[in-house]
Every structure is written in C-alpha cells, then in structure tokens.
Coordinates of N, CA and C in Angstrom, one line a residue:
M13 N -26.3 2.6 -14.5 CA -26.2 3.1 -15.8 C -26.0 4.6 -15.9
N14 N -26.5 5.3 -14.8 CA -26.2 6.7 -14.8 C -24.8 7.0 -14.7
L15 N -24.0 6.2 -14.2 CA -22.5 6.4 -14.1 C -21.7 6.2 -15.3
I16 N -22.2 5.2 -16.1 CA -21.4 4.8 -17.3 C -22.2 4.8 -18.6
G17 N -23.4 5.3 -18.5 CA -24.3 5.1 -19.7 C -24.2 6.2 -20.7
T18 N -23.0 6.6 -21.1 CA -22.9 7.6 -22.2 C -22.0 6.9 -23.3
K19 N -21.8 7.7 -24.4 CA -21.1 7.1 -25.5 C -19.6 6.9 -25.1
W20 N -19.0 7.9 -24.3 CA -17.6 7.9 -24.1 C -17.1 7.3 -22.8
K21 N -17.9 7.3 -21.8 CA -17.4 6.8 -20.5 C -17.0 5.4 -20.5
P22 N -17.7 4.4 -21.1 CA -17.2 3.0 -21.1 C -15.9 2.9 -21.8
L23 N -15.7 3.7 -22.9 CA -14.4 3.6 -23.6 C -13.2 4.1 -22.8
V24 N -13.4 5.2 -22.1 CA -12.4 5.7 -21.2 C -12.0 4.7 -20.1
L25 N -13.0 4.2 -19.5 CA -12.8 3.2 -18.4 C -12.1 1.9 -19.0
F26 N -12.6 1.5 -20.2 CA -12.0 0.2 -20.7 C -10.5 0.4 -21.0
H27 N -10.1 1.6 -21.5 CA -8.7 1.8 -21.8 C -7.8 1.9 -20.6
L28 N -8.5 2.2 -19.5 CA -7.7 2.3 -18.2 C -7.6 1.0 -17.5
L29 N -8.2 -0.1 -18.0 CA -8.2 -1.4 -17.3 C -6.8 -1.9 -17.2
D30 N -5.9 -1.6 -18.2 CA -4.6 -2.1 -18.2 C -3.6 -1.3 -17.5
G31 N -4.0 -0.2 -16.9 CA -3.1 0.7 -16.1 C -3.3 2.1 -16.4
D32 N -2.6 3.0 -15.6 CA -2.8 4.4 -15.7 C -2.2 4.9 -17.1
L33 N -2.8 6.0 -17.6 CA -2.4 6.5 -18.8 C -2.3 8.0 -18.7
R34 N -1.4 8.6 -19.4 CA -1.3 10.1 -19.5 C -2.5 10.6 -20.3
S35 N -2.9 11.8 -20.0 CA -4.1 12.4 -20.6 C -4.1 12.3 -22.1
G36 N -3.0 12.7 -22.8 CA -2.9 12.7 -24.2 C -3.0 11.3 -24.8
M37 N -2.3 10.4 -24.2 CA -2.3 9.0 -24.7 C -3.7 8.4 -24.6
L38 N -4.4 8.7 -23.5 CA -5.8 8.2 -23.3 C -6.7 8.7 -24.3
Q39 N -6.6 10.0 -24.6 CA -7.4 10.6 -25.6 C -7.1 10.1 -27.0
K40 N -5.9 9.8 -27.3 CA -5.6 9.2 -28.6 C -6.2 7.8 -28.8
K41 N -6.4 7.1 -27.8 CA -6.9 5.8 -27.8 C -8.4 5.8 -28.1
I42 N -9.0 7.0 -28.1 CA -10.5 7.1 -28.3 C -10.7 8.0 -29.5
P43 N -10.7 7.4 -30.7 CA -10.9 8.2 -31.9 C -12.3 8.8 -31.9
G44 N -12.3 10.1 -32.4 CA -13.6 10.8 -32.5 C -14.0 11.6 -31.4
I45 N -13.3 11.5 -30.2 CA -13.7 12.3 -29.1 C -13.0 13.7 -29.2
S46 N -13.8 14.7 -29.0 CA -13.2 16.1 -29.0 C -12.6 16.4 -27.7
N47 N -11.7 17.4 -27.7 CA -11.1 17.8 -26.4 C -12.1 18.2 -25.4
K48 N -13.1 18.9 -25.8 CA -14.1 19.3 -24.8 C -14.8 18.1 -24.2
M49 N -15.2 17.2 -25.1 CA -16.0 16.0 -24.6 C -15.0 15.1 -23.7
F50 N -13.8 15.0 -24.1 CA -12.8 14.2 -23.3 C -12.7 14.8 -21.9
T51 N -12.5 16.1 -21.8 CA -12.4 16.8 -20.5 C -13.6 16.6 -19.7
Q52 N -14.8 16.8 -20.3 CA -16.1 16.6 -19.6 C -16.2 15.2 -19.1
T53 N -15.9 14.2 -19.9 CA -16.0 12.8 -19.6 C -15.1 12.4 -18.4
V54 N -13.9 12.8 -18.4 CA -13.0 12.4 -17.3 C -13.3 13.2 -16.1
R55 N -13.8 14.4 -16.2 CA -14.3 15.1 -15.0 C -15.4 14.4 -14.3
D56 N -16.4 14.0 -15.2 CA -17.6 13.3 -14.6 C -17.2 12.0 -14.0
L57 N -16.3 11.2 -14.6 CA -15.8 10.0 -14.1 C -15.1 10.2 -12.7
E58 N -14.3 11.2 -12.7 CA -13.6 11.5 -11.5 C -14.5 11.9 -10.4
K59 N -15.5 12.8 -10.7 CA -16.5 13.2 -9.7 C -17.3 12.0 -9.2
D60 N -17.6 11.0 -10.0 CA -18.3 9.9 -9.6 C -17.5 8.8 -8.9
G61 N -16.2 9.1 -8.8 CA -15.3 8.2 -8.1 C -14.9 6.9 -8.8
L62 N -15.0 7.0 -10.2 CA -14.6 5.8 -11.0 C -13.1 5.9 -11.5
I63 N -12.6 7.1 -11.6 CA -11.2 7.3 -12.0 C -10.5 8.2 -11.0
S64 N -9.2 8.1 -11.0 CA -8.4 9.1 -10.2 C -7.6 9.9 -11.1
R65 N -7.2 11.1 -10.7 CA -6.4 12.0 -11.6 C -5.2 12.4 -10.8
K66 N -4.1 12.2 -11.4 CA -2.8 12.6 -10.7 C -2.1 13.6 -11.5
V67 N -1.8 14.8 -10.9 CA -1.1 15.9 -11.6 C 0.3 15.9 -11.1
F68 N 1.2 16.0 -12.1 CA 2.6 16.0 -11.7 C 3.1 17.5 -11.9
P69 N 3.8 18.0 -10.9 CA 4.2 19.4 -11.0 C 5.4 19.7 -11.8
V70 N 5.3 19.5 -13.1 CA 6.4 19.7 -14.1 C 5.9 20.6 -15.2
V71 N 6.8 21.1 -16.0 CA 6.5 21.9 -17.1 C 6.9 21.2 -18.3
P72 N 6.0 21.0 -19.3 CA 4.6 21.2 -19.2 C 3.9 20.3 -18.3
P73 N 2.7 20.7 -17.8 CA 1.9 19.9 -16.8 C 1.7 18.5 -17.3
R74 N 1.8 17.5 -16.5 CA 1.6 16.1 -16.8 C 0.5 15.6 -16.0
V75 N -0.6 15.0 -16.6 CA -1.7 14.5 -15.9 C -1.9 13.0 -16.3
E76 N -2.1 12.2 -15.3 CA -2.3 10.7 -15.5 C -3.7 10.4 -14.9
Y77 N -4.4 9.5 -15.6 CA -5.6 9.0 -15.1 C -5.5 7.5 -14.9
G78 N -6.2 7.0 -13.8 CA -6.2 5.6 -13.5 C -7.6 5.2 -12.9
L79 N -7.8 4.0 -12.9 CA -9.1 3.5 -12.3 C -9.0 3.5 -10.8
S80 N -10.0 4.0 -10.1 CA -10.1 3.9 -8.7 C -10.6 2.4 -8.3
A81 N -10.7 2.1 -7.1 CA -11.2 0.8 -6.7 C -12.6 0.6 -7.2
R82 N -13.4 1.7 -7.1 CA -14.8 1.6 -7.6 C -14.8 1.4 -9.2
G83 N -13.9 2.0 -9.9 CA -13.8 1.8 -11.3 C -13.3 0.4 -11.7
K84 N -12.4 -0.1 -10.9 CA -11.9 -1.5 -11.1 C -13.0 -2.5 -10.9
S85 N -14.0 -2.2 -10.1 CA -15.1 -3.1 -9.9 C -15.9 -3.3 -11.1
L86 N -15.8 -2.5 -12.1 CA -16.5 -2.6 -13.4 C -15.8 -3.5 -14.4
E87 N -14.6 -4.0 -14.1 CA -13.8 -4.7 -15.1 C -14.6 -5.8 -15.8
K88 N -15.3 -6.7 -15.0 CA -16.0 -7.8 -15.7 C -17.0 -7.3 -16.6
I89 N -17.8 -6.3 -16.2 CA -18.8 -5.7 -17.1 C -18.2 -5.1 -18.4
L90 N -17.1 -4.4 -18.2 CA -16.5 -3.7 -19.4 C -15.9 -4.8 -20.3
R91 N -15.2 -5.8 -19.8 CA -14.7 -6.8 -20.6 C -15.8 -7.7 -21.3
S92 N -16.9 -7.9 -20.6 CA -18.0 -8.6 -21.3 C -18.6 -7.8 -22.4
L93 N -18.7 -6.5 -22.2 CA -19.2 -5.6 -23.3 C -18.3 -5.6 -24.5
D94 N -17.0 -5.6 -24.2 CA -16.0 -5.7 -25.3 C -16.1 -7.0 -26.1
K95 N -16.2 -8.1 -25.4 CA -16.3 -9.4 -26.0 C -17.6 -9.5 -26.8
W96 N -18.7 -9.0 -26.3 CA -20.0 -9.0 -27.0 C -19.9 -8.2 -28.3
G97 N -19.3 -7.0 -28.2 CA -19.1 -6.1 -29.3 C -18.3 -6.8 -30.4
A98 N -17.2 -7.4 -30.0 CA -16.3 -8.1 -31.0 C -17.0 -9.2 -31.7
E99 N -17.8 -10.0 -30.9 CA -18.5 -11.1 -31.5 C -19.6 -10.6 -32.4
D100 N -20.3 -9.5 -32.0 CA -21.4 -9.0 -32.8 C -20.9 -8.4 -34.1
C101 N -19.7 -7.8 -34.2 CA -19.1 -7.3 -35.4 C -18.8 -8.4 -36.4
Q102 N -18.6 -9.6 -36.0 CA -18.2 -10.7 -36.9 C -19.5 -11.3 -37.5
K103 N -20.6 -10.9 -37.1 CA -21.9 -11.5 -37.7 C -22.2 -10.9 -39.1

C-alpha cells in the first residue's frame, strides 16, 4: 500500500494498463490533478520502479510513460478496483 496508496497513483497506473502514453495525454486522462501533483506522482512511481519514463530528444521535448514489469504485476488489482468502483457507483 505504501507504493500505490495515494489518491493519484492508482489512476496513473490504471491509465497505463493499455499502453504507453505521452505525458500530456496521461495528465488529461486524470481530471483534477495539478501539474505539480502529476509530476510528483509520476516521479514517485518511477522511483519505486512501477513505471518507466522515456524521453525523446526532439523539440519540444517528448516524454512517454509506460508500466514496468513490476507495474504490470498490479494489473489484476487495478482492474478489480475499477470493477468494484463501477459496481459501487451503480448502487
């Protein structure tokens, strides 16, 4: 829980389940997250080995995030949480 037990980390990880995303696109998929919090969250996830960050040497800079093998191991948990949340909202 120390690795994913914040408000934003599970959301970032969930959106990366379907593949790598550019930084801006990933942030747009998470309504309400500030630039500062997004940056802090992805840095923490990268430091913990759950996501990987790829920087492309172009102008303007392009950054993509993807799940590492360790992050992919959380897929069942993340999908279960999503299913539970969807079912709970229907009550």
